[in-house]
PDB file of C-alpha atoms in Angstrom:
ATOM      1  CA  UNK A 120      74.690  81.224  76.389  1.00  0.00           C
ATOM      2  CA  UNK A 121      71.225  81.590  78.460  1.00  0.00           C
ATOM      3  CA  UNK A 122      69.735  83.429  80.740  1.00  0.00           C
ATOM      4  CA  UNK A 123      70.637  83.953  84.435  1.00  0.00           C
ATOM      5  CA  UNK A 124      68.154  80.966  86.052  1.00  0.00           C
ATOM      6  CA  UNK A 125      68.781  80.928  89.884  1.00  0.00           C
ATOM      7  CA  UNK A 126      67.913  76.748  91.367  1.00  0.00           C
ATOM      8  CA  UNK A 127      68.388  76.943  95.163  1.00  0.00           C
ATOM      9  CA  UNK A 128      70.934  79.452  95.305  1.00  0.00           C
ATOM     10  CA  UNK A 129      73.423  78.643  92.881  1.00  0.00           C
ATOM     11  CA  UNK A 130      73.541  80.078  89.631  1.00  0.00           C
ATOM     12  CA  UNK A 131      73.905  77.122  87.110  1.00  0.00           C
ATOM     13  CA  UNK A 132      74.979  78.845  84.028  1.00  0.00           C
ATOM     14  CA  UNK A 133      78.093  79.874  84.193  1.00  0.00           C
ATOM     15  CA  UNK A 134      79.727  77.880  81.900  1.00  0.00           C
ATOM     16  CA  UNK A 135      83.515  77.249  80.928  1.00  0.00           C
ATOM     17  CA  UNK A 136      84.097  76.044  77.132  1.00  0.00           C
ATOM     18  CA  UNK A 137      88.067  75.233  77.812  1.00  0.00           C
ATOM     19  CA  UNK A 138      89.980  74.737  74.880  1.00  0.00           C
ATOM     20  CA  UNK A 139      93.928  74.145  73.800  1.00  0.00           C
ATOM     21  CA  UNK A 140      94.710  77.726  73.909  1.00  0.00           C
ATOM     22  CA  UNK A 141      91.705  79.713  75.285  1.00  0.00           C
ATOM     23  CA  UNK A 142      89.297  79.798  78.285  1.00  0.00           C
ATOM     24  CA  UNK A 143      86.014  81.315  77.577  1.00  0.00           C
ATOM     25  CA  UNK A 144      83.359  81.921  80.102  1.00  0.00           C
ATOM     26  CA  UNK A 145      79.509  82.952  79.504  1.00  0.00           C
ATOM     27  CA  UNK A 146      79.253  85.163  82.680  1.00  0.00           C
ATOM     28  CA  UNK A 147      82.290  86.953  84.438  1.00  0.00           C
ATOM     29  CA  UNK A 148      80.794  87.636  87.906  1.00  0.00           C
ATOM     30  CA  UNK A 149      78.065  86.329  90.494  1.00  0.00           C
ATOM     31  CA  UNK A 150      76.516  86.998  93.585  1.00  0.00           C
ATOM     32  CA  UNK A 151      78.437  85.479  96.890  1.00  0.00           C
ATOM     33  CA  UNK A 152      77.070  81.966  97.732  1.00  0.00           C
ATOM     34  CA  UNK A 153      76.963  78.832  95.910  1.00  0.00           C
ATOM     35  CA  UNK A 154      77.733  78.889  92.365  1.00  0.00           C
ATOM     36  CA  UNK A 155      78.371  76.391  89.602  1.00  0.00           C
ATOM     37  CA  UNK A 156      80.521  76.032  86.527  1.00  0.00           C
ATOM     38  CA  UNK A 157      79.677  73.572  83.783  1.00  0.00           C
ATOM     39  CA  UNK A 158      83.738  73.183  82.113  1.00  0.00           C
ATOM     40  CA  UNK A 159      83.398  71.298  78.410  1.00  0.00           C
ATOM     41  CA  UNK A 160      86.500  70.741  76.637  1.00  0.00           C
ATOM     42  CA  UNK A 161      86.944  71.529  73.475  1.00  0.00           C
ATOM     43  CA  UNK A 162      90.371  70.747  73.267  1.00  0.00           C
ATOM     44  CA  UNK A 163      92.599  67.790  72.348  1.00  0.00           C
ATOM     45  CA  UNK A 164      94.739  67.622  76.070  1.00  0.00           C
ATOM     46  CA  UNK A 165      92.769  66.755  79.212  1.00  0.00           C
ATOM     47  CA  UNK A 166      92.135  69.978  81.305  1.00  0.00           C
ATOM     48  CA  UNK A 167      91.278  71.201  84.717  1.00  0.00           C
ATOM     49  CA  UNK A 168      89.385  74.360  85.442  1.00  0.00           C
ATOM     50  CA  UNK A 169      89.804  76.451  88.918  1.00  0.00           C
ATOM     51  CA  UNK A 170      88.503  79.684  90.922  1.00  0.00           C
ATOM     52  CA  UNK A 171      91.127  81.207  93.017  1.00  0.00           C
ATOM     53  CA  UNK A 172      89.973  83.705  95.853  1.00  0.00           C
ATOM     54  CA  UNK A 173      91.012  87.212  96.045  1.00  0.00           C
ATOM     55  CA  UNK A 174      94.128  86.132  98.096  1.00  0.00           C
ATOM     56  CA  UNK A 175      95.126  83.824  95.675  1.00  0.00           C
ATOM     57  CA  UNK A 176      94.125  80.432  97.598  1.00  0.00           C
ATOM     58  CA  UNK A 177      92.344  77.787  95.528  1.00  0.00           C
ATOM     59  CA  UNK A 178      88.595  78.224  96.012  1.00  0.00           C
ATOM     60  CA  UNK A 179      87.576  75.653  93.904  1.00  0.00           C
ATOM     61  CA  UNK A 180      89.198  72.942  91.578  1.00  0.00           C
ATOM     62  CA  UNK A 181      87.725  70.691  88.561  1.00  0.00           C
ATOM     63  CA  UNK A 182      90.339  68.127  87.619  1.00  0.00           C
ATOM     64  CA  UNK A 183      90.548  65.239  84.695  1.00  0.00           C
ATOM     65  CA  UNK A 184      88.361  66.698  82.185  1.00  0.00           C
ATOM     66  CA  UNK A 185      88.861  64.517  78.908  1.00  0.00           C
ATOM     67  CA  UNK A 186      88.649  66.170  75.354  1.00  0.00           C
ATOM     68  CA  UNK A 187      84.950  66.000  74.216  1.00  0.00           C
ATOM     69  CA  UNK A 188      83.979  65.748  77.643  1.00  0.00           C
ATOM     70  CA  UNK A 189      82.598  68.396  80.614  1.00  0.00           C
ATOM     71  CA  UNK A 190      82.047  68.407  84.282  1.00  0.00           C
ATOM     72  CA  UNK A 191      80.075  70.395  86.835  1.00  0.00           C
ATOM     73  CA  UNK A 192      82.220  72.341  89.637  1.00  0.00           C
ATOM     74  CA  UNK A 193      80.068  73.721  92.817  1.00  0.00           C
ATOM     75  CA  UNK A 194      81.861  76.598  94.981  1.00  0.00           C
ATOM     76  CA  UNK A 195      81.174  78.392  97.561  1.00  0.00           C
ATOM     77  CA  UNK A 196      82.095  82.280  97.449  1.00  0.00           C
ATOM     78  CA  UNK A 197      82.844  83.601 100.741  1.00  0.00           C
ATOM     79  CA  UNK A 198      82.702  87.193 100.006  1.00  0.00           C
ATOM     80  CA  UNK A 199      82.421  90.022  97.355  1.00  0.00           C
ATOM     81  CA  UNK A 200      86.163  90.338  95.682  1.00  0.00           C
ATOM     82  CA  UNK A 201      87.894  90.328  92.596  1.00  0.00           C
ATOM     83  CA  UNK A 202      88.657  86.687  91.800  1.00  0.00           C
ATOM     84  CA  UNK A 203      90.297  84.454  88.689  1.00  0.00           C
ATOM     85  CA  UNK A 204      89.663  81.431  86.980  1.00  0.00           C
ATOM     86  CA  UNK A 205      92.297  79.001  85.280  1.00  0.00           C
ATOM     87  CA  UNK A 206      91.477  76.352  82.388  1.00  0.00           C
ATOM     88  CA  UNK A 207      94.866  74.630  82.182  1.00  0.00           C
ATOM     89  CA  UNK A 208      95.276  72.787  78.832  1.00  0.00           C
ATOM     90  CA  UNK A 209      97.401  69.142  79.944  1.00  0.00           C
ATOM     91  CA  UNK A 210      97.093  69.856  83.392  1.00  0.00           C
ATOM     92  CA  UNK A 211     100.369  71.832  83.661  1.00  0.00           C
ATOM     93  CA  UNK A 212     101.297  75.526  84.386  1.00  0.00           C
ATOM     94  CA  UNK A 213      99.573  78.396  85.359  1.00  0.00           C
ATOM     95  CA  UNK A 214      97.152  78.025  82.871  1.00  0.00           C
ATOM     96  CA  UNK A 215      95.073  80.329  81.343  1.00  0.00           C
ATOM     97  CA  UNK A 216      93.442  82.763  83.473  1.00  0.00           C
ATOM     98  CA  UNK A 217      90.785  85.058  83.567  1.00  0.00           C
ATOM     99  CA  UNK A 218      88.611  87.783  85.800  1.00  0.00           C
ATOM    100  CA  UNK A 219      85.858  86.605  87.969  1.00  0.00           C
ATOM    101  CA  UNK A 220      84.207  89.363  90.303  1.00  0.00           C
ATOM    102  CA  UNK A 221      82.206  87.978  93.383  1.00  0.00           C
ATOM    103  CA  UNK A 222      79.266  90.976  94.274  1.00  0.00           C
ATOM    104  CA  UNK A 223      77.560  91.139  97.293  1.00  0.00           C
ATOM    105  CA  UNK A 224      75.055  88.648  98.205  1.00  0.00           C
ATOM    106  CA  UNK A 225      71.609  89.419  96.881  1.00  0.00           C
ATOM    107  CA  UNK A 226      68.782  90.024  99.552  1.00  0.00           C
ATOM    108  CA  UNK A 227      65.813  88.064  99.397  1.00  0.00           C
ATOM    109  CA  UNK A 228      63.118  89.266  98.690  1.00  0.00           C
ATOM    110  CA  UNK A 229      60.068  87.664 100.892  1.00  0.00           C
TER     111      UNK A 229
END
């Protein structure tokens, strides 16, 4: 789905396509910092899309995404970890989840 283009610190490409019964991402893992998630459904039920932290919290949260339609969700990643992400077809249950691993921040180089 691209190449990995950083624009002031957030990696723009990760991308959600969100559907009635799947949840596919084009990258499973970034560096910590900002990062963004463009979430399209292709469904037929509006959806929301979320990143939950290691612990389980709710790092970030998309909501009211209409079939045929996409938004953008910044987030800010703490820390390295092993994290999951949730597209949840009519906004109900537990949705359906996938891995998302956080790496250590990359150093600049200068």
């Amino acid at each position: 789905m691209g190449a990995e283009v950083p624009c002031n610190g957030q990696y723009l490409d990760r991308r959600a396509l969100a559907t009635d019964d799947a949840c596919k991402l084009s990258r499973t893992s970034a560096p910590a910092g900002p990062v963004s998630f463009k979430v399209a459904n292709g469904g037929s039920r509006i959806t929301e899309f979320y990143l939950y932290a290691p612990d389980g919290k709710v790092a970030g949260e998309v909501e009211g995404i209409g079939p045929g339609t996409s938004r953008t969700m910044t987030v800010k990643t703490g820390k390295a970890g092993s994290y999951a992400t949730a597209c949840k077809p009519g906004m109900v249950g537990n949705g359906i989840r996938g891995d998302f691993t956080v790496t250590a921040k990359k150093k600049q180089h200068g």
